[in-house]
């Protein structure tokens, strides 16, 4: 039947025309801008679809997206119709709202936005600044879609923080807090305790909590909040753990051009939960941190099995074996290796560097780096610079939160002066120009890594792959 390109674009224009905090630096807003009452009233007008869908609710500083997609894929492989809501998107808006891995269709999006517009027009007339934001409307769209499509489960990733996030109006089956580190400190707080308390705001009365948090100060907050809510708390390395793993992922397969890349689908872990011992669970995403995310995801699924939700080990393995998660230490080209990652804080940069060190032997490393305002760019550069011989600084084009490349140059030179780093600097004004310069400096023993923000990852990924997820195997730089 189809929908006209004009109607589709009008729907997107309506959504992106709302106040959009993803396009603003955190210095431009505060917790007073986030109002769950506004989100609840929006959902009330829509019939509260969030209460009609069994939900797994997931927060955390990093790893929440990977953990969400792992849980969703295992449920889908077991035959359950599973919705997945994540943010931000890499290539297109529809990536945020999936059912069994399939994006919401343009016809469905237009239909749901038409329903939303009628409600929003009435809310906009109310006193007290009721105007729903871009993310609130997107979250509502996800629940509307999942409800109309009769999903069995919805896996909902928190957008920012937890306590005041627009996803935090559901009644979940399970609550997950992946981990805690410093990010969005202007909004969430500048201590681990403060940030943990914001993330722990998704904990509900009597709902079990599964967490990969390890810092003592964060654990103390989680324990306190769980006791207040009479919620059982299951912790990594106390109640569930990874007992063993194969190290086949460090073995290398030989490509036709003699470049070396990590063998695919070769990480396998053994997970001990409070109820089971699960062997040979594949993890297709690169990095030791993904083994931790997988341990958490498998434990959540095993808990659901204890609630009489039928899932077999083989189905869990099947879901994990076919999992893809774009721009999360993603190998997008093999000759030479090109890695794209969305790392944008110290903890995620450390995970990226550790993975490159463990899995890629190339000695001539080229970094393409762009960053977002209000991030700790000095920390990121301090972690990255020692591991790259050439650093190409640039700026993404799709979002006004970008740091101008001239400012990045000053920060990088300041870091080099402080640390004695001698990486070659190349300055460009766009991702396309950065990629062109990268191709000039490559050798047979090169690796390219693109990182610093979601936006540079998205723009470079689209430049290389377009809309496909297929790795470029034969096309060299």
Coordinates of C-alpha atoms in Angstrom, one line a residue:
X1 CA 0.0 0.0 0.0
X2 CA 2.8 2.4 0.9
X3 CA 2.9 5.9 2.1
X4 CA 3.9 9.0 0.2
X5 CA 7.4 10.4 0.8
X6 CA 5.8 13.7 1.7
X7 CA 3.7 12.3 4.5
X8 CA 6.6 10.3 5.8
X9 CA 8.8 13.4 5.9
X10 CA 6.1 15.5 7.5
X11 CA 5.9 12.8 10.3
X12 CA 9.6 13.1 10.9
X13 CA 9.5 16.8 10.7
X14 CA 6.9 16.8 13.4
X15 CA 9.0 14.7 15.7
X16 CA 12.3 16.4 15.1
X17 CA 10.6 19.8 15.4
X18 CA 9.9 19.2 19.1
X19 CA 12.3 20.2 21.8
X20 CA 15.2 17.8 21.3
X21 CA 17.6 17.4 24.1
X22 CA 19.8 15.0 22.1
X23 CA 20.8 18.0 20.0
X24 CA 21.6 20.2 23.0
X25 CA 24.5 20.3 25.3
X26 CA 23.8 19.3 28.9
X27 CA 24.7 22.9 30.0
X28 CA 21.5 24.0 28.2
X29 CA 19.1 22.1 30.5
X30 CA 18.6 20.7 34.0
X31 CA 16.6 18.1 35.8
X32 CA 13.7 20.7 35.9
X33 CA 13.3 20.1 32.2
X34 CA 12.5 16.5 32.6
X35 CA 8.9 15.9 33.9
X36 CA 7.5 12.5 34.3
X37 CA 4.1 14.0 34.9
X38 CA 4.2 15.3 31.3
X39 CA 5.1 11.9 30.0
X40 CA 2.4 10.2 32.1
X41 CA -0.3 12.6 30.9
X42 CA 0.7 12.0 27.3
X43 CA 0.4 8.2 27.8
X44 CA -2.8 8.6 29.7
X45 CA -4.3 10.3 26.6
X46 CA -3.0 7.4 24.5
X47 CA -4.6 4.7 26.7
X48 CA -1.4 3.8 28.7
X49 CA 0.0 1.3 26.2
X50 CA 3.1 0.9 28.4
X51 CA 1.0 -1.1 30.9
X52 CA -0.2 -3.5 28.3
X53 CA 3.3 -4.7 27.4
X54 CA 5.5 -6.9 29.6
X55 CA 8.7 -4.9 29.9
X56 CA 12.4 -5.4 30.7
X57 CA 13.7 -1.9 31.7
X58 CA 17.5 -1.3 31.4
X59 CA 19.7 1.6 32.6
X60 CA 23.4 2.1 33.0
X61 CA 26.3 4.4 31.9
X62 CA 27.5 2.0 29.2
X63 CA 26.6 -1.4 28.0
X64 CA 22.8 -0.8 28.3
X65 CA 22.3 -0.9 24.6
X66 CA 24.3 -4.0 24.0
X67 CA 22.6 -5.8 27.0
X68 CA 19.2 -4.7 25.7
X69 CA 19.8 -6.1 22.2
X70 CA 21.2 -9.4 23.6
X71 CA 18.1 -9.9 25.8
X72 CA 15.8 -9.0 22.8
X73 CA 17.6 -11.4 20.4
X74 CA 17.4 -14.3 22.9
X75 CA 13.7 -13.8 23.4
X76 CA 13.1 -13.5 19.7
X77 CA 15.0 -16.7 19.0
X78 CA 12.7 -18.5 21.5
X79 CA 9.8 -17.5 19.3
X80 CA 8.6 -14.5 21.3
X81 CA 7.5 -11.4 19.5
X82 CA 9.9 -8.9 21.0
X83 CA 10.1 -5.2 20.9
X84 CA 13.3 -3.3 21.3
X85 CA 13.6 0.4 22.0
X86 CA 17.1 2.0 22.0
X87 CA 18.6 5.4 21.3
X88 CA 20.1 7.3 19.6
X89 CA 19.9 5.9 16.1
X90 CA 22.9 5.4 13.9
X91 CA 21.5 5.8 10.3
X92 CA 17.8 6.3 10.4
X93 CA 15.1 7.1 13.0
X94 CA 13.3 3.8 12.6
X95 CA 16.3 2.0 14.1
X96 CA 15.1 3.1 17.6
X97 CA 11.9 0.9 17.4
X98 CA 12.3 -2.7 16.4
X99 CA 10.2 -5.9 16.6
X100 CA 12.2 -9.1 16.2
X101 CA 15.0 -7.0 14.6
X102 CA 12.8 -5.4 12.1
X103 CA 12.4 -1.6 12.1
X104 CA 9.0 0.1 12.3
X105 CA 7.7 0.5 8.8
X106 CA 7.2 4.0 7.3
X107 CA 3.4 3.3 7.0
X108 CA 3.2 2.4 10.6
X109 CA 5.2 5.4 11.7
X110 CA 3.0 7.8 9.7
X111 CA -0.1 6.2 11.2
X112 CA 1.1 6.5 14.8
X113 CA 2.4 10.0 14.4
X114 CA -1.1 11.0 13.1
X115 CA -2.5 9.7 16.4
X116 CA 0.1 11.5 18.4
X117 CA -0.5 14.8 16.7
X118 CA -4.1 14.9 17.8
X119 CA -3.1 14.3 21.4
X120 CA -0.2 16.6 21.4
X121 CA -2.2 19.5 19.9
X122 CA -4.5 19.3 22.9
X123 CA -1.6 19.0 25.4
X124 CA 0.2 22.0 23.9
X125 CA -2.8 24.1 24.8
X126 CA -2.6 23.3 28.5
X127 CA -1.0 25.6 30.9
X128 CA 2.2 24.7 32.7
X129 CA 4.5 23.9 29.7
X130 CA 3.0 20.5 28.9
X131 CA 4.6 20.4 25.4
X132 CA 6.0 16.9 25.0
X133 CA 9.6 16.6 23.8
X134 CA 11.1 14.7 20.9
X135 CA 12.3 11.8 23.2
X136 CA 9.0 11.6 25.0
X137 CA 7.1 11.3 21.8
X138 CA 9.5 8.7 20.5
X139 CA 9.1 6.7 23.7
X140 CA 5.4 6.9 23.4
X141 CA 5.6 5.8 19.7
X142 CA 7.5 2.8 20.8
X143 CA 5.0 1.7 23.3
X144 CA 2.1 2.4 20.9
X145 CA 3.7 0.3 18.2
X146 CA 4.6 -2.6 20.6
X147 CA 1.0 -2.6 21.9
X148 CA -0.6 -2.5 18.5
X149 CA 1.6 -5.2 17.2
X150 CA 0.9 -7.5 20.2
X151 CA 4.5 -8.0 21.3
X152 CA 5.1 -10.6 24.0
X153 CA 7.9 -8.5 25.5
X154 CA 9.3 -5.0 25.2
X155 CA 13.0 -4.3 26.0
X156 CA 13.3 -0.6 26.9
X157 CA 16.6 1.1 27.1
X158 CA 16.8 4.3 29.2
X159 CA 17.7 7.3 27.2
X160 CA 19.4 9.4 29.9
X161 CA 19.9 8.7 33.6
X162 CA 16.8 6.8 34.8
X163 CA 14.8 8.5 37.5
X164 CA 13.4 11.2 35.2
X165 CA 13.8 9.4 31.9
X166 CA 10.6 9.2 29.8
X167 CA 10.8 5.3 29.8
X168 CA 10.4 5.4 33.6
X169 CA 6.6 5.2 33.7
X170 CA 6.3 1.4 33.1
X171 CA 5.7 -1.5 35.4
X172 CA 8.5 -3.8 34.4
X173 CA 9.0 -7.6 34.9
X174 CA 12.7 -7.0 35.6
X175 CA 15.0 -4.0 36.1
X176 CA 18.6 -3.9 34.9
X177 CA 21.4 -1.5 35.8
X178 CA 24.4 -2.4 33.7
X179 CA 27.2 -0.4 35.3
X180 CA 28.1 3.1 36.5
X181 CA 30.8 5.6 35.3
X182 CA 31.1 9.3 34.8
X183 CA 28.9 10.7 32.0
X184 CA 26.4 13.6 31.8
X185 CA 27.8 14.8 35.1
X186 CA 26.2 18.3 34.6
X187 CA 22.8 16.6 34.8
X188 CA 23.3 13.4 36.8
X189 CA 25.9 14.6 39.3
X190 CA 29.6 14.6 39.7
X191 CA 30.0 11.6 42.0
X192 CA 29.5 7.9 41.5
X193 CA 26.9 8.0 44.4
X194 CA 24.9 10.7 42.7
X195 CA 25.0 9.1 39.3
X196 CA 24.0 5.7 40.8
X197 CA 21.0 7.2 42.6
X198 CA 19.8 8.7 39.3
X199 CA 20.2 5.4 37.5
X200 CA 18.6 3.5 40.5
X201 CA 15.5 5.7 40.0
X202 CA 14.1 3.0 37.7
X203 CA 13.9 0.5 40.5
X204 CA 10.3 -0.3 41.4
X205 CA 8.6 -1.8 44.4
X206 CA 9.1 -5.5 44.6
X207 CA 10.6 -5.8 41.1
X208 CA 13.9 -7.8 41.0
X209 CA 17.1 -5.9 40.0
X210 CA 20.0 -7.3 38.1
X211 CA 23.2 -5.3 38.0
X212 CA 26.8 -5.4 36.6
X213 CA 27.8 -2.5 39.0
X214 CA 31.1 -3.2 40.8
X215 CA 32.2 0.0 42.6
X216 CA 31.6 -0.2 46.4
X217 CA 30.1 3.3 46.6
X218 CA 27.7 2.5 43.7
X219 CA 26.8 -0.9 45.3
X220 CA 26.0 0.8 48.6
X221 CA 23.4 3.0 46.8
X222 CA 21.9 0.2 44.9
X223 CA 21.6 -1.9 48.0
X224 CA 19.9 1.0 49.9
X225 CA 17.4 1.7 47.1
X226 CA 16.6 -2.0 46.7
X227 CA 16.0 -2.4 50.4
X228 CA 13.7 0.7 50.4
X229 CA 11.7 -0.9 47.5
X230 CA 11.8 -4.5 48.9
X231 CA 13.4 -5.5 45.6
X232 CA 15.8 -8.5 45.3
X233 CA 19.2 -7.4 44.1
X234 CA 21.2 -9.8 42.0
X235 CA 24.9 -8.7 41.5
X236 CA 27.6 -9.6 39.1
X237 CA 30.4 -11.7 40.7
X238 CA 28.2 -12.3 43.8
X239 CA 25.0 -13.9 42.6
X240 CA 25.9 -14.6 39.0
X241 CA 29.2 -14.7 37.2
X242 CA 31.2 -15.7 34.1
X243 CA 33.1 -18.9 35.1
X244 CA 35.1 -19.5 32.0
X245 CA 35.6 -18.3 28.5
X246 CA 37.3 -19.6 25.4
X247 CA 40.1 -17.4 24.1
X248 CA 39.6 -18.3 20.4
X249 CA 38.7 -14.7 19.8
X250 CA 42.4 -13.8 20.0
X251 CA 43.2 -16.2 17.2
X252 CA 43.4 -14.6 13.8
X253 CA 42.1 -15.6 10.5
X254 CA 44.1 -14.8 7.4
X255 CA 42.4 -12.7 4.7
X256 CA 43.3 -13.0 1.1
X257 CA 45.4 -9.9 1.2
X258 CA 47.3 -11.2 4.3
X259 CA 45.7 -8.6 6.6
X260 CA 44.8 -10.0 10.0
X261 CA 41.4 -9.6 11.7
X262 CA 39.8 -11.3 14.7
X263 CA 38.0 -14.6 13.9
X264 CA 34.3 -14.0 14.0
X265 CA 31.8 -15.6 16.4
X266 CA 34.5 -17.3 18.5
X267 CA 34.0 -15.9 21.9
X268 CA 32.2 -18.4 24.1
X269 CA 31.4 -18.0 27.8
X270 CA 30.1 -20.1 30.6
X271 CA 27.6 -18.4 32.9
X272 CA 26.6 -19.4 36.4
X273 CA 23.3 -17.9 37.5
X274 CA 21.5 -18.5 40.8
X275 CA 19.5 -21.3 39.0
X276 CA 21.6 -22.7 36.2
X277 CA 25.0 -23.3 34.7
X278 CA 24.9 -22.4 31.0
X279 CA 27.8 -23.5 28.7
X280 CA 29.1 -22.4 25.3
X281 CA 27.2 -19.1 25.1
X282 CA 28.5 -17.3 22.0
X283 CA 29.3 -13.6 22.1
X284 CA 29.7 -12.0 18.7
X285 CA 30.5 -8.5 19.8
X286 CA 34.1 -7.6 20.3
X287 CA 35.6 -6.7 23.7
X288 CA 35.9 -8.2 27.2
X289 CA 33.2 -5.7 28.4
X290 CA 30.8 -7.5 26.0
X291 CA 31.4 -10.7 27.8
X292 CA 30.3 -9.0 31.0
X293 CA 27.2 -7.6 29.2
X294 CA 26.4 -11.1 27.9
X295 CA 26.7 -12.6 31.4
X296 CA 24.2 -10.0 32.6
X297 CA 21.8 -10.6 29.7
X298 CA 21.9 -14.4 30.0
X299 CA 21.2 -14.2 33.8
X300 CA 18.1 -12.0 33.1
X301 CA 16.9 -14.5 30.6
X302 CA 17.5 -17.4 33.0
X303 CA 15.5 -15.5 35.6
X304 CA 12.6 -15.2 33.2
X305 CA 12.8 -19.0 32.7
X306 CA 12.2 -19.4 36.4
X307 CA 9.0 -17.4 36.0
X308 CA 7.7 -20.2 33.7
X309 CA 8.6 -18.4 30.5
X310 CA 9.8 -21.3 28.2
X311 CA 13.3 -20.7 26.8
X312 CA 15.9 -23.4 26.0
X313 CA 19.7 -23.0 26.2
X314 CA 19.9 -23.7 22.4
X315 CA 17.4 -20.9 21.7
X316 CA 19.5 -18.5 23.8
X317 CA 22.7 -19.6 21.9
X318 CA 20.9 -19.1 18.6
X319 CA 19.9 -15.6 19.5
X320 CA 23.3 -14.6 20.7
X321 CA 25.1 -16.2 17.7
X322 CA 23.2 -14.0 15.1
X323 CA 23.5 -10.8 17.1
X324 CA 24.7 -7.6 15.4
X325 CA 25.0 -4.1 17.1
X326 CA 26.2 -1.4 14.7
X327 CA 29.0 1.0 15.7
X328 CA 29.9 -0.9 18.9
X329 CA 33.5 -1.7 18.2
X330 CA 32.2 -2.8 14.8
X331 CA 34.6 -4.1 12.1
X332 CA 33.1 -2.4 9.0
X333 CA 36.1 -3.1 6.6
X334 CA 38.6 -5.9 6.6
X335 CA 41.3 -4.6 4.2
X336 CA 42.7 -2.8 6.1
X337 CA 40.7 -3.2 9.3
X338 CA 38.4 -0.3 10.0
X339 CA 36.7 -0.1 13.4
X340 CA 33.8 2.2 14.2
X341 CA 32.8 2.7 17.8
X342 CA 30.5 5.1 19.7
X343 CA 32.7 5.5 22.7
X344 CA 32.2 9.0 24.2
X345 CA 33.4 8.8 27.8
X346 CA 36.5 7.5 29.7
X347 CA 35.1 4.1 30.5
X348 CA 34.0 3.3 27.0
X349 CA 37.3 4.6 25.6
X350 CA 39.2 2.3 27.9
X351 CA 37.1 -0.7 26.7
X352 CA 37.8 0.3 23.1
X353 CA 41.5 0.6 23.7
X354 CA 41.7 -2.7 25.6
X355 CA 39.8 -4.5 22.7
X356 CA 42.1 -3.0 20.0
X357 CA 45.2 -4.1 22.0
X358 CA 43.9 -7.7 22.6
X359 CA 42.4 -8.3 19.1
X360 CA 44.3 -6.3 16.5
X361 CA 48.1 -6.7 15.9
X362 CA 48.4 -3.8 13.4
X363 CA 51.2 -1.4 14.5
X364 CA 50.3 1.6 12.3
X365 CA 47.1 2.9 13.8
X366 CA 45.1 5.8 12.5
X367 CA 42.5 7.5 14.7
X368 CA 39.6 9.5 13.3
X369 CA 38.2 11.5 16.2
X370 CA 35.4 14.0 16.7
X371 CA 33.6 14.8 19.9
X372 CA 30.6 16.4 21.5
X373 CA 30.3 19.4 23.8
X374 CA 30.0 18.8 27.5
X375 CA 32.1 15.6 27.3
X376 CA 35.4 15.1 29.0
X377 CA 37.5 15.3 25.8
X378 CA 40.7 15.8 27.7
X379 CA 40.2 12.4 29.4
X380 CA 39.3 10.7 26.1
X381 CA 42.3 12.1 24.3
X382 CA 44.6 11.2 27.1
X383 CA 43.5 7.6 26.8
X384 CA 43.5 7.4 23.0
X385 CA 46.6 9.3 21.9
X386 CA 49.3 6.8 23.2
X387 CA 47.8 4.1 21.0
X388 CA 47.8 5.8 17.6
X389 CA 50.6 6.9 15.3
X390 CA 48.3 9.3 13.3
X391 CA 45.4 11.3 14.7
X392 CA 42.9 12.8 12.2
X393 CA 40.8 15.4 14.0
X394 CA 37.4 16.4 12.4
X395 CA 33.9 17.4 13.2
X396 CA 30.6 15.7 12.4
X397 CA 28.0 17.7 10.5
X398 CA 24.6 16.3 11.6
X399 CA 24.3 17.8 15.1
X400 CA 25.0 21.3 16.6
X401 CA 26.6 19.7 19.7
X402 CA 29.8 19.1 17.8
X403 CA 33.1 20.6 19.1
X404 CA 34.6 22.7 16.3
X405 CA 37.7 21.1 14.9
X406 CA 39.7 24.2 15.8
X407 CA 38.9 23.6 19.5
X408 CA 39.7 19.9 19.2
X409 CA 43.2 20.9 17.8
X410 CA 43.9 23.1 20.8
X411 CA 42.8 20.3 23.3
X412 CA 44.9 17.7 21.5
X413 CA 48.0 19.8 21.3
X414 CA 47.5 20.7 25.0
X415 CA 47.3 16.9 25.8
X416 CA 50.4 16.2 23.7
X417 CA 52.4 18.9 25.4
X418 CA 51.4 17.6 28.8
X419 CA 52.1 13.9 28.1
X420 CA 54.9 14.2 25.5
X421 CA 52.8 12.4 22.9
X422 CA 54.2 12.7 19.3
X423 CA 51.3 11.4 17.2
X424 CA 51.0 13.1 13.8
X425 CA 48.0 15.4 13.7
X426 CA 45.9 15.9 10.6
X427 CA 43.1 18.5 10.6
X428 CA 40.0 18.2 8.5
X429 CA 36.6 19.8 8.5
X430 CA 34.3 16.9 7.7
X431 CA 34.0 13.1 8.1
X432 CA 34.4 12.7 4.3
X433 CA 37.6 14.8 4.3
X434 CA 38.9 12.8 7.3
X435 CA 38.3 9.5 5.5
X436 CA 40.1 10.8 2.4
X437 CA 43.1 11.8 4.4
X438 CA 43.1 8.5 6.2
X439 CA 43.4 6.6 3.0
X440 CA 46.5 8.6 2.1
X441 CA 48.5 7.6 5.2
X442 CA 47.6 3.9 5.3
X443 CA 50.2 1.1 4.9
X444 CA 49.9 -2.7 4.7
X445 CA 50.1 -2.8 8.5
X446 CA 47.4 -0.2 9.2
X447 CA 44.2 -0.1 11.3
X448 CA 41.7 2.8 11.3
X449 CA 39.5 3.5 14.3
X450 CA 36.7 6.0 14.3
X451 CA 35.4 7.1 17.6
X452 CA 34.5 10.0 20.0
X453 CA 30.7 10.2 19.7
X454 CA 27.6 8.6 18.3
X455 CA 27.5 11.2 15.6
X456 CA 30.9 10.7 14.1
X457 CA 30.3 7.0 14.2
X458 CA 27.0 7.3 12.4
X459 CA 28.4 9.6 9.7
X460 CA 31.5 7.6 8.9
X461 CA 29.5 4.3 9.0
X462 CA 27.0 5.7 6.5
X463 CA 29.8 7.0 4.3
X464 CA 31.4 3.5 4.2
X465 CA 28.5 1.2 4.3
X466 CA 25.4 3.2 3.3
X467 CA 22.4 1.4 4.7
X468 CA 23.9 -2.1 4.6
X469 CA 25.3 -4.0 7.5
X470 CA 27.6 -6.1 5.4
X471 CA 31.4 -5.8 6.2
X472 CA 33.5 -4.6 3.2
X473 CA 35.6 -7.6 2.6
X474 CA 37.4 -7.0 -0.7
X475 CA 37.3 -3.3 -1.2
X476 CA 40.6 -1.8 0.2
X477 CA 41.2 1.7 1.2

